[in-house]
mmCIF file of C-alpha atoms in Angstrom:
data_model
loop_
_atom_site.group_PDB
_atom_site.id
_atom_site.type_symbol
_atom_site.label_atom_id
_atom_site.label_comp_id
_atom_site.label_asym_id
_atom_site.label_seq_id
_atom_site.Cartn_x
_atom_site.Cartn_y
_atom_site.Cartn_z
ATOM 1 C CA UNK A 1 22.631 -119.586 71.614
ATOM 2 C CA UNK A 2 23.767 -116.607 69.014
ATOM 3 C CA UNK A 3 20.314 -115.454 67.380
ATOM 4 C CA UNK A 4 20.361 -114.926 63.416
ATOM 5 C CA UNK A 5 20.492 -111.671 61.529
ATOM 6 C CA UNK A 6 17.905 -111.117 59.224
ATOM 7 C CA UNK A 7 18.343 -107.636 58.756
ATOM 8 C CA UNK A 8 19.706 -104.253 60.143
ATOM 9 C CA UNK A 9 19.113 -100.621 59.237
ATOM 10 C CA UNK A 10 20.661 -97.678 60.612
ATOM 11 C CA UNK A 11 18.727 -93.967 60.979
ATOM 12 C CA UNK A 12 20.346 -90.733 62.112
ATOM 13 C CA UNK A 13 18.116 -88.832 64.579
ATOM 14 C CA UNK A 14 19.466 -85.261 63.771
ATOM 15 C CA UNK A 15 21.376 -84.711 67.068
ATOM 16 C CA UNK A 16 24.271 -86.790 65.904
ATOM 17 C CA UNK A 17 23.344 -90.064 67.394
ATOM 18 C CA UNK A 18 22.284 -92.934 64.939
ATOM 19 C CA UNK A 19 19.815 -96.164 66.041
ATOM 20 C CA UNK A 20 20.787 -99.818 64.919
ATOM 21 C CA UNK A 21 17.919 -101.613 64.321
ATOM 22 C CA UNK A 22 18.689 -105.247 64.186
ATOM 23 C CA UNK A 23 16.348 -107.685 63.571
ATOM 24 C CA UNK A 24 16.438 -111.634 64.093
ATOM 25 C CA UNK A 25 15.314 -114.629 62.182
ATOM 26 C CA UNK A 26 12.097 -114.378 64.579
ATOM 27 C CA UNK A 27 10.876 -110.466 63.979
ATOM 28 C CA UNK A 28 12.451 -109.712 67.133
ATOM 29 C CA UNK A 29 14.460 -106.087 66.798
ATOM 30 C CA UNK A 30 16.609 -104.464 68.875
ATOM 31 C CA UNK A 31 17.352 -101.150 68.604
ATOM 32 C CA UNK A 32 20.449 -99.494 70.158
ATOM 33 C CA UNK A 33 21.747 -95.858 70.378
ATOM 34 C CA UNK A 34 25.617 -95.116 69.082
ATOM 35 C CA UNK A 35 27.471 -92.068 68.220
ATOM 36 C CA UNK A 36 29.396 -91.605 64.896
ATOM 37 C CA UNK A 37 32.570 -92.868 66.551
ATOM 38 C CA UNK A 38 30.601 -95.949 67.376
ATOM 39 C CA UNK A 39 29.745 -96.657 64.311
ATOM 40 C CA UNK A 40 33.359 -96.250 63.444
ATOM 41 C CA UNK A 41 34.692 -98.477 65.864
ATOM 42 C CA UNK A 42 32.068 -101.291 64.725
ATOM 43 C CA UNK A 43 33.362 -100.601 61.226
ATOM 44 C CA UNK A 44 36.766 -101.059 61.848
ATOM 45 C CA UNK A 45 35.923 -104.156 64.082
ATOM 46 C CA UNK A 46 34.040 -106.061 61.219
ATOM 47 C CA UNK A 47 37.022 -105.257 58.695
ATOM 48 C CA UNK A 48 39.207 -106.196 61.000
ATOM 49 C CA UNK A 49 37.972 -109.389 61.387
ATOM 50 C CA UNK A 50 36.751 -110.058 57.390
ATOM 51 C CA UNK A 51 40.452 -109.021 56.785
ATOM 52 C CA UNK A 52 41.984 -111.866 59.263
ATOM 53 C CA UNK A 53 39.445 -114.577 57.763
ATOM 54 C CA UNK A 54 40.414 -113.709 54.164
ATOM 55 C CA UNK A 55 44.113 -113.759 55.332
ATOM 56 C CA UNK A 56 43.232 -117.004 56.946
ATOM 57 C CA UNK A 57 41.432 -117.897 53.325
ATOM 58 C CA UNK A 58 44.776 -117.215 51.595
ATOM 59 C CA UNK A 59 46.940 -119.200 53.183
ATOM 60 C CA UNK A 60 45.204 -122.065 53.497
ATOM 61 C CA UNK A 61 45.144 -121.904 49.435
ATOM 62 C CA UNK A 62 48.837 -120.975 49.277
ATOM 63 C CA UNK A 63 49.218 -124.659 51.375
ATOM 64 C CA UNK A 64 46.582 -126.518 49.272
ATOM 65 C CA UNK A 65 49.390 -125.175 46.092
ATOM 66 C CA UNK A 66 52.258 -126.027 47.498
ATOM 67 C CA UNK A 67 54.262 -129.585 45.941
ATOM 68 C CA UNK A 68 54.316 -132.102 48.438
ATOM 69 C CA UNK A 69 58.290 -134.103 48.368
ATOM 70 C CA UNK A 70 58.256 -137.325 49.142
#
């Protein structure tokens, strides 16, 4: 079973590597190591997906507008 974000922070160590810190709903963190590109492909992951759900959004309104013939 997927675990619940509660929170997340993100710290540069000064060698060009960052650490995720994620935390769950329980106070347990995890803490990984990523590079800058990383971090860019995670970016463009979550947009990519926020981007297809509010496409989804707008089309389901676009359907709930249209006239209905009978």
């Amino acid at each position: 079973m997927a675990r619940t974000l509660a929170q997340f922070s993100i710290t540069a160590d000064g060698d060009g590597d960052y650490t995720l810190h994620l935390e769950d709903d329980d106070g347990e963190t995890l803490e990984f190591t990523a590079s800058e590109e990383q971090l860019d492909l995670i970016v463009e992951a979550i947009e990519e997906v926020l981007d297809a759900d509010e496409d989804d959004l707008l089309d389901d309104d676009e359907d709930e507008g249209e006239d209905v013939e009978e």
